[in-house]
Tab-separated table of C-alpha atoms and ligand atoms in Angstrom:
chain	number	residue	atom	x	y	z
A	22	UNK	CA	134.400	107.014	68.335
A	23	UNK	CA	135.102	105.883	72.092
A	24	UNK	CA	132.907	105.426	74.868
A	25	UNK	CA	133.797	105.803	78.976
A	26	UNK	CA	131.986	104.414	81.770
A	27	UNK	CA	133.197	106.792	84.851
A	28	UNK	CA	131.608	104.609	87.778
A	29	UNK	CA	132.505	104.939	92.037
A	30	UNK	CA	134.020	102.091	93.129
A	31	UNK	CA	133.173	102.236	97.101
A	32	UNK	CA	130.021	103.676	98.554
A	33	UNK	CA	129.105	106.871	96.106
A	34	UNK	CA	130.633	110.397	96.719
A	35	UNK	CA	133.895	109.293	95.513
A	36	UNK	CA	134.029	112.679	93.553
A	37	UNK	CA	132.798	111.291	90.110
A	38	UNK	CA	131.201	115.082	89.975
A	39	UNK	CA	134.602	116.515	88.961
A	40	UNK	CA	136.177	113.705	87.190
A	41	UNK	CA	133.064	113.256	85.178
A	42	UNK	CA	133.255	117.289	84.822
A	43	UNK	CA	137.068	116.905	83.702
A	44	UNK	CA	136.952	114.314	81.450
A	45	UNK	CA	133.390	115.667	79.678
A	46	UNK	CA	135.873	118.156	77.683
A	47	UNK	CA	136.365	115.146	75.154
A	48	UNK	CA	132.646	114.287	74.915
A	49	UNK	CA	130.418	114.941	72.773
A	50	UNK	CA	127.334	112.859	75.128
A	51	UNK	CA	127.194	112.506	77.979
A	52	UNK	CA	124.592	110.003	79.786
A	53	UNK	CA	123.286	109.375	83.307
A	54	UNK	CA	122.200	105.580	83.482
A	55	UNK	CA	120.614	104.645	86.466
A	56	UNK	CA	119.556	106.203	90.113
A	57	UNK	CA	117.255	109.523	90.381
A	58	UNK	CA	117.788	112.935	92.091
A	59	UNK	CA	119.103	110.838	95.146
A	60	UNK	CA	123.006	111.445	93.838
A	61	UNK	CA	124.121	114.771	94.717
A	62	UNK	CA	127.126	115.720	92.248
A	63	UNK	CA	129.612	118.426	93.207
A	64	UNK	CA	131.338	120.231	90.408
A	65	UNK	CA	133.234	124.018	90.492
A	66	UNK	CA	133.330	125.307	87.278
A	67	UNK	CA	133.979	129.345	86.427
A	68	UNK	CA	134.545	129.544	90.176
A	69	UNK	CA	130.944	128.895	90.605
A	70	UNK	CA	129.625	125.923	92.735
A	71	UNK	CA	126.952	123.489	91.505
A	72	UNK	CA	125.517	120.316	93.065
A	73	UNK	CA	123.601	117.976	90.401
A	74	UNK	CA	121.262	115.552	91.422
A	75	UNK	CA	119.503	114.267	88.271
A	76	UNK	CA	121.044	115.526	85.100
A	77	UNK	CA	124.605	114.601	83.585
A	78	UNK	CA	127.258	117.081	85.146
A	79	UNK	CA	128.194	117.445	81.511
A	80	UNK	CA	125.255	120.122	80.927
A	81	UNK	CA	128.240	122.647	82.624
A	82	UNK	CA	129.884	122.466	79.581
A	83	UNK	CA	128.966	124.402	76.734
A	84	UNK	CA	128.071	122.448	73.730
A	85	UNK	CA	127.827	119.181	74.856
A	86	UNK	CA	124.497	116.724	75.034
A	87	UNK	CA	123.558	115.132	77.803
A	88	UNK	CA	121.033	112.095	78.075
A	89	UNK	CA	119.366	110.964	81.111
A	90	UNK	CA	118.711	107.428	79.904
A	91	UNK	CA	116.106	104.593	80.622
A	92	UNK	CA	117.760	103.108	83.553
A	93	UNK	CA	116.852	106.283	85.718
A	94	UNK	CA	114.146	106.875	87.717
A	95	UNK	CA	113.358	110.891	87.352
A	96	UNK	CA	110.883	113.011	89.764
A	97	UNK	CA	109.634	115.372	87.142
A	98	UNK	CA	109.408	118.080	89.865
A	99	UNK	CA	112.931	117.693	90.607
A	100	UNK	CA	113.865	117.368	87.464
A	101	UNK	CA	111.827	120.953	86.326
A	102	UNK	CA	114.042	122.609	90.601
A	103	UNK	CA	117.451	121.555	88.433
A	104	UNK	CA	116.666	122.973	85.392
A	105	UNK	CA	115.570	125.880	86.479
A	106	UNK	CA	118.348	126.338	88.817
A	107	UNK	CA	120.908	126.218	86.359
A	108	UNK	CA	119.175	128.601	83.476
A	109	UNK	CA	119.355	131.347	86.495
A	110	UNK	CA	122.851	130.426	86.336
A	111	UNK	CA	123.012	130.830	82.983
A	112	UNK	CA	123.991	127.597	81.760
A	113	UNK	CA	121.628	126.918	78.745
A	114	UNK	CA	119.926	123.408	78.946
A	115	UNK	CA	117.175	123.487	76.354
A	116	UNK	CA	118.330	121.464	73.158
A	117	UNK	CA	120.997	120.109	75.172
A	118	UNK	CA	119.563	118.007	77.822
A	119	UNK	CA	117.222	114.559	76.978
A	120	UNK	CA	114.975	112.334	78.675
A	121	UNK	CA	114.533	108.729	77.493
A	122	UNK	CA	110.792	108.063	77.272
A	123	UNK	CA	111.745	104.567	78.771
A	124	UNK	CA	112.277	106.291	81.946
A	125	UNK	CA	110.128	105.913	85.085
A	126	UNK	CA	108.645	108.509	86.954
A	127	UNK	CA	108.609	109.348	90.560
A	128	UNK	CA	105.846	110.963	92.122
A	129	UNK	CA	104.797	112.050	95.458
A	130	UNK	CA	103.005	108.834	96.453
A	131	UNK	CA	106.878	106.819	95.769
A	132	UNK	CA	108.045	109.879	98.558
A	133	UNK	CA	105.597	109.182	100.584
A	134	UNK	CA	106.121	105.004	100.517
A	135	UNK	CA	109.943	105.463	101.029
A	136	UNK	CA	109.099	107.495	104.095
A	137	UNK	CA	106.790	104.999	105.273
A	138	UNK	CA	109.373	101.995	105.130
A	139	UNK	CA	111.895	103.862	106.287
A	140	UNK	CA	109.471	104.634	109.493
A	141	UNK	CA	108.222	101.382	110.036
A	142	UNK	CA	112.088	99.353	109.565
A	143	UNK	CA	113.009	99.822	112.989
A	144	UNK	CA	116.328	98.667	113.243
A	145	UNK	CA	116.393	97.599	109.571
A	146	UNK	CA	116.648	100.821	108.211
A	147	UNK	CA	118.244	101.710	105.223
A	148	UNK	CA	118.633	105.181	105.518
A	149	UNK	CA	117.521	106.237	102.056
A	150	UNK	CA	117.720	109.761	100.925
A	151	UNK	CA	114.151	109.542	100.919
A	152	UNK	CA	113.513	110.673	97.423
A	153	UNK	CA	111.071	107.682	96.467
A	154	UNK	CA	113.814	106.178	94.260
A	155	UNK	CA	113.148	102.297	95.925
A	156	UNK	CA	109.206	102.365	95.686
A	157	UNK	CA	109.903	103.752	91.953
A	158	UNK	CA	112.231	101.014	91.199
A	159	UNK	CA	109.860	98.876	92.674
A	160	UNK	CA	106.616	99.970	90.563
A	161	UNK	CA	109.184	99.281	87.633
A	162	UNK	CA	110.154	95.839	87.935
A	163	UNK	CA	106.379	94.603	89.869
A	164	UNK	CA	105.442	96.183	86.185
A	165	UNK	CA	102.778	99.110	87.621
A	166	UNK	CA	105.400	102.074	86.850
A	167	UNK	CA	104.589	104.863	84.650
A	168	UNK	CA	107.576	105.550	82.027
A	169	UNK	CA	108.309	109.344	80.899
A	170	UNK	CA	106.006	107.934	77.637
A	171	UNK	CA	103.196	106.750	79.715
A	172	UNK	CA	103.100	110.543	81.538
A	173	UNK	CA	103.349	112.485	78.663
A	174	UNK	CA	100.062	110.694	77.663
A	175	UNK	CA	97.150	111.998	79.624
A	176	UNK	CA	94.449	109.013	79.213
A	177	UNK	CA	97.391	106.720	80.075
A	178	UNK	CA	99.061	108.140	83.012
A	179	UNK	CA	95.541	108.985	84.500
A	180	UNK	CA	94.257	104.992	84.134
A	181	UNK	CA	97.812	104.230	85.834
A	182	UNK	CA	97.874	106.662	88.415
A	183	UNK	CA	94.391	105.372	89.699
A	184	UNK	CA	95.289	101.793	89.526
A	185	UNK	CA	98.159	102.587	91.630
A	186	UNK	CA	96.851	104.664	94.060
A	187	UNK	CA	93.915	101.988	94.737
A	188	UNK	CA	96.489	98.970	94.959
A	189	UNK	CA	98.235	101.199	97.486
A	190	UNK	CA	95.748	103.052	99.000
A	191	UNK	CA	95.794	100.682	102.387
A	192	UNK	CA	99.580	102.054	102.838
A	193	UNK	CA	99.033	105.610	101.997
A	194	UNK	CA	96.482	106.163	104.176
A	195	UNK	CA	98.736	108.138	106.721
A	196	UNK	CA	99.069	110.956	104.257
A	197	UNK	CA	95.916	111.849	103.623
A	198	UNK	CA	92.988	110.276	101.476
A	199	UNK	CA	92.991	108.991	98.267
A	200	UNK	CA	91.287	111.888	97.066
A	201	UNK	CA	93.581	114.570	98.215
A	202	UNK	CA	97.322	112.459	96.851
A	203	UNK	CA	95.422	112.220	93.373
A	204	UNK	CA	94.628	115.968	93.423
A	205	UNK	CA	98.005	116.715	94.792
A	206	UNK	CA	99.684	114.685	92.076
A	207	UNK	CA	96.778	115.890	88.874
A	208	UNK	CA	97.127	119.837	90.102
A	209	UNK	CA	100.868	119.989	88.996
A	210	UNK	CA	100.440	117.494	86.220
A	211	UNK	CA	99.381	119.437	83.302
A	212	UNK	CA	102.242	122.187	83.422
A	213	UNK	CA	105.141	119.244	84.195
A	214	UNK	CA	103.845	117.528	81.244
A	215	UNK	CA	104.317	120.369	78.840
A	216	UNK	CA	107.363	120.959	80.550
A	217	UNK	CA	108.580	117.805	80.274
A	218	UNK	CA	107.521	116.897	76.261
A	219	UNK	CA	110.063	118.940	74.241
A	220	UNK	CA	112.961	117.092	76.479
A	221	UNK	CA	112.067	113.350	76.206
A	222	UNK	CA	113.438	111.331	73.762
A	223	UNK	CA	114.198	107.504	71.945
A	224	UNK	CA	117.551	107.448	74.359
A	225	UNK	CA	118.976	104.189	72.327
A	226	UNK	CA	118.518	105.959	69.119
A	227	UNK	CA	120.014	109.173	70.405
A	228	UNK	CA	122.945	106.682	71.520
A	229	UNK	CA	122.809	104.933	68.268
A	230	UNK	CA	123.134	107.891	65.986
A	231	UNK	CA	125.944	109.452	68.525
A	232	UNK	CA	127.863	105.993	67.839
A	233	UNK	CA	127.112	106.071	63.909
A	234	UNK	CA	128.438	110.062	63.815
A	235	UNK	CA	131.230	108.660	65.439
A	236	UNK	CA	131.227	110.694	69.161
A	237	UNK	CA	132.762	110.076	71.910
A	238	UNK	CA	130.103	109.396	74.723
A	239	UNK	CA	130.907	109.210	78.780
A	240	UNK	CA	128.430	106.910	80.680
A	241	UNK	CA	128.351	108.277	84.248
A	242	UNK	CA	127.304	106.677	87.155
A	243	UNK	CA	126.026	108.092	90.377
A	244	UNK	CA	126.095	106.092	93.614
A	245	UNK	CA	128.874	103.934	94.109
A	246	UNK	CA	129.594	99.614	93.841
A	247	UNK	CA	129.054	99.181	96.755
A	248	UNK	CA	125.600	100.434	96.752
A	249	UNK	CA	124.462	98.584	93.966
A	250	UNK	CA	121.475	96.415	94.488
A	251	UNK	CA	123.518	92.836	93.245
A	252	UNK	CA	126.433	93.485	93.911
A	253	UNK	CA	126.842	95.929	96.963
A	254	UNK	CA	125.778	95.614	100.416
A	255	UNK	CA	122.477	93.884	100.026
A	256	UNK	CA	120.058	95.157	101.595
A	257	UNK	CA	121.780	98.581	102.839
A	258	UNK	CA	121.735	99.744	98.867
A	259	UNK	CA	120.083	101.904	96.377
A	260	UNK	CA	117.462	100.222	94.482
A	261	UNK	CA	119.580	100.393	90.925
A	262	UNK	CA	123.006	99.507	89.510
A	263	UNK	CA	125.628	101.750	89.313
A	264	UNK	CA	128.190	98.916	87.963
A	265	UNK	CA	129.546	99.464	84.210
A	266	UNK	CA	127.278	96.672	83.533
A	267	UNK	CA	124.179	98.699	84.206
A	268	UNK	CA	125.204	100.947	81.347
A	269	UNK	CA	123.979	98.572	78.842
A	270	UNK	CA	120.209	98.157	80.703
A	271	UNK	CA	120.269	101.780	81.968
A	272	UNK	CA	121.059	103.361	78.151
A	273	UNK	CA	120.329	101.127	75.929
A	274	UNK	CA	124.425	100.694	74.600
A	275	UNK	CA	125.126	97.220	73.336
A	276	UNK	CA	127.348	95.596	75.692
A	277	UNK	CA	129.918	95.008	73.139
A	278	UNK	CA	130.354	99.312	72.254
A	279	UNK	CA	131.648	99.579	75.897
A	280	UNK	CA	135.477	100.542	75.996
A	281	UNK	CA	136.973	101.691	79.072
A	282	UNK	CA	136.243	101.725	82.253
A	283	UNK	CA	136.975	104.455	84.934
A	284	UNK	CA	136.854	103.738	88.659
A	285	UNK	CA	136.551	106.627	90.883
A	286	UNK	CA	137.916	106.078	94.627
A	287	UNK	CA	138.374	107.953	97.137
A	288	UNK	CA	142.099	107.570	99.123
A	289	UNK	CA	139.796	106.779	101.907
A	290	UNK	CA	136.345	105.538	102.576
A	291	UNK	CA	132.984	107.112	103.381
A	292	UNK	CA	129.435	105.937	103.208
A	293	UNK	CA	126.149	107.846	104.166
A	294	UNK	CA	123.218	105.718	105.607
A	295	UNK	CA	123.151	102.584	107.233
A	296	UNK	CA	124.870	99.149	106.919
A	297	UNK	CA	128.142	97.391	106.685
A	298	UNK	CA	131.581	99.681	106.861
A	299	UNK	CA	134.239	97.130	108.008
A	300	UNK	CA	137.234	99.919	107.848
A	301	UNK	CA	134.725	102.592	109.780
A	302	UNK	CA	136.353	104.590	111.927
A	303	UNK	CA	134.488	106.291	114.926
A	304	UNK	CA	137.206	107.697	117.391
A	305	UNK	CA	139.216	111.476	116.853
A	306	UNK	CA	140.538	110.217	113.120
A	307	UNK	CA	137.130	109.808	111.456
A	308	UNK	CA	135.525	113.113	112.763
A	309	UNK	CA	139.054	114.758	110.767
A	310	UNK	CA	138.492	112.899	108.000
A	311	UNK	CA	135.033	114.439	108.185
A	312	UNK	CA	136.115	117.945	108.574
A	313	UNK	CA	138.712	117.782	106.387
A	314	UNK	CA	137.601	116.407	103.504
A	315	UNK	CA	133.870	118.288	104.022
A	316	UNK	CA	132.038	114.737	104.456
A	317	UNK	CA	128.788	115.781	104.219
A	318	UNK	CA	125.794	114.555	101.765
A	319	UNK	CA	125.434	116.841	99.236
A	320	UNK	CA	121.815	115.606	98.802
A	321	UNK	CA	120.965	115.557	102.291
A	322	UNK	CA	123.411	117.100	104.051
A	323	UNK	CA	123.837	113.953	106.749
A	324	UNK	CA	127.415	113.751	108.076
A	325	UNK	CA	129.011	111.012	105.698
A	326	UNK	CA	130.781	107.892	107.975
A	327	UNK	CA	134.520	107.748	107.422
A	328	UNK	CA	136.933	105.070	107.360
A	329	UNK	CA	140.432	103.963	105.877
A	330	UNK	CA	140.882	102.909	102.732
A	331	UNK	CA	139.072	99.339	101.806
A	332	UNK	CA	141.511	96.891	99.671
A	333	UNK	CA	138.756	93.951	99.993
A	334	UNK	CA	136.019	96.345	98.932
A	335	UNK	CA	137.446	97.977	96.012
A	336	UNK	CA	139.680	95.071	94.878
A	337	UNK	CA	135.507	93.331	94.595
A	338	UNK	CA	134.730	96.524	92.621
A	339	UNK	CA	137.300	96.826	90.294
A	340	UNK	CA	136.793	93.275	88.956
A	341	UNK	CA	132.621	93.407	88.707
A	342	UNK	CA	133.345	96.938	86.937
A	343	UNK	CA	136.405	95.654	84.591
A	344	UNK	CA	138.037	99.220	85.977
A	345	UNK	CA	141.138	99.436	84.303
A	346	UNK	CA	141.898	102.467	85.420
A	347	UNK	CA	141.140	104.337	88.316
A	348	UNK	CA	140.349	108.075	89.033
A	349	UNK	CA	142.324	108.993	92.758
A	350	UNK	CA	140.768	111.468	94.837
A	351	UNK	CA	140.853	113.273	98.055
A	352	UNK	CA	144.727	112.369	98.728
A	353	UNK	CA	145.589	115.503	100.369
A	354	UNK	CA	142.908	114.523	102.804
A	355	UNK	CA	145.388	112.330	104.509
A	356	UNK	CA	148.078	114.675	104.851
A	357	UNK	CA	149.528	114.506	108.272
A	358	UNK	CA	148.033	111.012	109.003
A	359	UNK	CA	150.600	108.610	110.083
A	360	UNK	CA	150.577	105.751	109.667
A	361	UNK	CA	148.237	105.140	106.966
A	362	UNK	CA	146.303	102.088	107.292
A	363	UNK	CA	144.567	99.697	103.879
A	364	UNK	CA	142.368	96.847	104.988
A	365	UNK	CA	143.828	94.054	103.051
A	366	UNK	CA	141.848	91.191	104.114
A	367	UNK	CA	138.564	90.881	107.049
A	368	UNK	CA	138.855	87.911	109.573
A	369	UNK	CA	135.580	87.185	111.035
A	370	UNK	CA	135.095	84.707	114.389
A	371	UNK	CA	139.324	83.774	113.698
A	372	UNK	CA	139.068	83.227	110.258
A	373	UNK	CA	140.180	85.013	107.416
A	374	UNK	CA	138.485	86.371	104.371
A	375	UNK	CA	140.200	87.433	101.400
A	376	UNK	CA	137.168	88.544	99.300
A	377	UNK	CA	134.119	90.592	99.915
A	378	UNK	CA	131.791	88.086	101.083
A	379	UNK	CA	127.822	88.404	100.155
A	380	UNK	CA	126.541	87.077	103.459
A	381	UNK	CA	125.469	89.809	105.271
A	382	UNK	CA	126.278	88.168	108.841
A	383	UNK	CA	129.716	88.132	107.417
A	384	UNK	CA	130.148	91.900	106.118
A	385	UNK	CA	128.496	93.114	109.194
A	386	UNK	CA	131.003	91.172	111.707
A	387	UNK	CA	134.267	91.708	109.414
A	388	UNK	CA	137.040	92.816	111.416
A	389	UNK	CA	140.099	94.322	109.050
A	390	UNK	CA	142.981	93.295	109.022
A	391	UNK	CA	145.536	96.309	108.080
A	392	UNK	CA	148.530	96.623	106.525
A	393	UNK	CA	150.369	100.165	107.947
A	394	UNK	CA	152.264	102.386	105.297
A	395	UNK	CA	154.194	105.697	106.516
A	396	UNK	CA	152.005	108.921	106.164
A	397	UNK	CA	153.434	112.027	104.125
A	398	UNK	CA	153.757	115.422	105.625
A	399	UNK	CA	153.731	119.046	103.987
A	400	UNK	CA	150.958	120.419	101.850
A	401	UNK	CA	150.004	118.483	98.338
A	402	UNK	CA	147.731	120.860	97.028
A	403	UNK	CA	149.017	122.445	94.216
A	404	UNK	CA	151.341	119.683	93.211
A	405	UNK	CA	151.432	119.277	89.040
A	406	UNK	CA	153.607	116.360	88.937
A	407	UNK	CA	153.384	112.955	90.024
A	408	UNK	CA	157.119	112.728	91.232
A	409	UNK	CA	156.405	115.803	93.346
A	410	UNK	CA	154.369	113.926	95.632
A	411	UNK	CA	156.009	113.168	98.630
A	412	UNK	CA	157.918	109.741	98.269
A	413	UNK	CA	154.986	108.529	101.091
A	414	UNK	CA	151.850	109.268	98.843
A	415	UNK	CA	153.648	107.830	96.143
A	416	UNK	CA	154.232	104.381	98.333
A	417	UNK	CA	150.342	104.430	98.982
A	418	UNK	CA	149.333	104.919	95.509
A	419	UNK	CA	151.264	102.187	94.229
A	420	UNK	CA	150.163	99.897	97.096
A	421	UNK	CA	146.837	100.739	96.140
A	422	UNK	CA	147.246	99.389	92.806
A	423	UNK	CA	148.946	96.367	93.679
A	424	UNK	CA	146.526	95.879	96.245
A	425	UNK	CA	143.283	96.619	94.092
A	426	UNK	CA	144.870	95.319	90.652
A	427	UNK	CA	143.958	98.891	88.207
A	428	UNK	CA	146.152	101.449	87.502
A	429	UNK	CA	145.775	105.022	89.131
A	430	UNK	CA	145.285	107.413	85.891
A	431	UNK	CA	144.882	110.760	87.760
A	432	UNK	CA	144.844	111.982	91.273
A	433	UNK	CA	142.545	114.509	92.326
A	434	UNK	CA	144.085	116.964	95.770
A	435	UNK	CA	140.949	119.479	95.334
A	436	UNK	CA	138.036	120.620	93.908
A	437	UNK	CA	139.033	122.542	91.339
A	438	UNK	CA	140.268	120.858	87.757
A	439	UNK	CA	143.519	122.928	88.251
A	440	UNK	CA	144.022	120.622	91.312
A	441	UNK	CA	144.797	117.098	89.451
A	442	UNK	CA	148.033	115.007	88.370
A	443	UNK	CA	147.619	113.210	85.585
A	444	UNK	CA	149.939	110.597	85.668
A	445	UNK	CA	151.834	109.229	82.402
A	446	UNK	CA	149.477	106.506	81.426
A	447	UNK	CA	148.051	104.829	78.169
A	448	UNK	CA	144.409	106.077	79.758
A	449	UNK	CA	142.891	107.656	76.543
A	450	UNK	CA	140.715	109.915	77.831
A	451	UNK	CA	143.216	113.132	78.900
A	452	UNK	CA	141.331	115.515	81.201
B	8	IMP	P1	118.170	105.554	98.223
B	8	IMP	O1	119.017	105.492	97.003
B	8	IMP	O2	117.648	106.931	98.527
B	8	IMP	O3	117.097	104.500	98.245
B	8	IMP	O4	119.132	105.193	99.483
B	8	IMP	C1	119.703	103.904	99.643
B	8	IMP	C2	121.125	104.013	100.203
B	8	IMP	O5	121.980	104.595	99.222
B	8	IMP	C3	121.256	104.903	101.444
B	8	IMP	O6	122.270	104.369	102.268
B	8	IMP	C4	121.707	106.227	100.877
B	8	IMP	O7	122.402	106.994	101.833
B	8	IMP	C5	122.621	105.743	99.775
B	8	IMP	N1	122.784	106.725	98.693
B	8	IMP	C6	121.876	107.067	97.752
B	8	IMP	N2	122.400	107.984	96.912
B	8	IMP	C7	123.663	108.207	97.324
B	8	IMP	C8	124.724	109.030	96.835
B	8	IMP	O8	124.618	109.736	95.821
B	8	IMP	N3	125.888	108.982	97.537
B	8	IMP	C9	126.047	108.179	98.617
B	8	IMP	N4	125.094	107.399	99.106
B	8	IMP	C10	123.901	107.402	98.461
């Protein structure tokens, strides 16, 4: 019995997709902990291409269980798109997938109240993927949310749904009357809840009885650290927390079954939406980065902001997340680029800051301060080995380390699970 915890490390779309994908092989569970259908998951697998949003990339592979625990907030319509999108691709998801009952619901009015903040912030925008995933999250901890269990019971999710809809009705307004969201919502209710039944399950006994029968279970996160609503950058996050430590809240795993932890990072950064970006880079270099590594969302298809590679950031991450090991991806991104450049430290108004500070007047004026390494030239892709990396990339990787104290267990120089170096290391979990 072992569990993982595969979490990103910077601002989400590290590439957890394929490592997640790569290391599922060993699973026999595999469970989705906190966010909603706001992640956007990229995995190739029989040469086919398939973005997840809301269930566990480990459905691709045959055999294998996947959970979508408590801690995640699931739009059942969404939920029924995904499904259906991968049975016409003939990947079988009945009996496989689960849905906690402990899970909250999204429904059109949450859509409609992200919108409407998003609207009204002016300036303090977010830049959410617009999904409803903060007003859900909000519902759920101002205690008026409706879990999967409260849904699948008619006379309860009807009493909620009204009581909600009046205590917001002043807001929703704009989209129509009360009336017409209720009938909106009640018109597609019936079929998602018969939809939904034979899926939802107790997830901590599920997780309980995978533990007893000895399994191994991954934990997968989607966003990134840095997006995480304690310990990211507050308020330009998601509304949930993607750290190992949500695992425990988001599952129901007792904090003490938890045994490694996987970082994902990216060989440089990118975040999508607003807020702080110290290492950002806006000239020539960041639109290549862009290009090059395809920095698009894969949920909403916004161009993703690029930057070099954050020591402060991910050297914060590492230590909240207990990463021991880290997942590298996207090196042969930064083929070519000379020098390469790793914010070691920010200095704000002449003075310098070693750690990631939580005052947001301090993240947003943080100027980097860089260390230079030489660049590697020639083409990585296809490289088995670790000592056939160019002595360069090696130099980088090994800074990294240093610099970010975790040890790099695999690189990643594609999509493709043929393209990753798996380096000699005591990390357990072989992909
Ligand atoms: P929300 O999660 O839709 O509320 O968006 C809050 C912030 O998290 C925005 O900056 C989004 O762009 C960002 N975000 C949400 N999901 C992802 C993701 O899967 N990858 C990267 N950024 C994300």
């Amino acid at each position: 019995m072992s569990t993982l915890v595969v979490v990103g490390v910077q601002w989400g779309d590290e590439g957890k997709g394929k490592i997640v994908h790569l290391l599922g092989q060993q699973a026999d569970l595999v469970v989705r902990y906190q966010g909603g259908n706001n992640a956007g998951h990229t995995v190739i697998f029989d040469g086919k291409h398939f973005v997840l949003h809301l269930i566990p990339s480990g459905i691709l592979q045959p055999g294998k269980q996947c959970l979508i625990g408590n801690g995640v907030v699931v739009d059942p319509v969404a939920l029924r798109e995904e499904i259906s999108f991968l049975e016409s691709r003939r990947v079988r998801v009945k009996g496989r997938l689960f849905v906690s009952d402990a899970a909250h619901v999204i429904l059109a009015y949450h859509r409609y109240l992200d919108c409407l903040r998003e609207d009204n912030a002016g300036q303090g925008k977010i830049g959410t993927t617009r999904r409803g995933i903060g007003p859900s999250y909000s519902d759920k901890v101002g205690r008026t949310g409706i879990r999967i269990a409260d849904y699948l019971n008619p006379d309860v999710f009807k009493t909620l749904l009204d009581r909600n809809l009046r205590e917001k009705s002043p807001l929703l307004k704009r989209f129509g009357s009360l009336e017409q969201i209720r009938r909106d919502v009640m018109k597609k209710y019936e079929s998602l809840r018969r939809f939904l039944a034979p899926y939802v399950t107790n997830g901590p006994l599920m997780i309980h009885g995978a533990m007893e029968r000895k399994h191994q279970v991954l934990f997968e996160s989607a966003q990134g650290t840095m997006l995480d609503v304690d310990f990211g950058t507050y308020p330009y996050v998601t509304s949930s927390n993607p750290v190992a430590g949500g695992v425990c809240i988001g599952s129901g795993l007792a904090p003490t079954l938890i045994d490694e932890v996987l970082g994902v990072v990216k060989a440089y950064t990118t975040r999508v939406g607003e807020g702080p970006f110290p290492t950002e880079l806006t000239d020539n270099l960041g639109e290549t980065l862009r290009q090059r590594g395809m920095e698009f969302g894969a949920t909403t298809g916004r161009p993703r902001r690029c930057g070099w590679f954050d020591a402060v950031a991910v050297r914060h991450a590492v230590r909240i997340n207990g990463a021991r090991w880290l997942a590298l991806t996207k090196l042969d991104v930064l083929e070519g680029v000379n020098p390469l450049r790793i914010a070691v430290a920010y200095r704000v108004k002449g003075k310098l800051i070693k750690e990631f500070p939580s005052d947001r007047q301090l993240q947003e004026q943080a100027e980097p301060v860089y260390e230079d390494l030489p660049g590697f030239e020639g083409s990585i892709r296809g490289m088995k080995h670790y000592g056939q990396l160019p002595v360069n990339a090696r130099r980088y990787i090994e800074r990294l380390e240093k610099l970010v104290n975790s040890k790099v267990a695999m690189v990643s120089l594609g999509r493709s699970r043929e393209e990753t170096i798996v380096l000699d290391s005591k990390f357990p979990w072989k992909p």
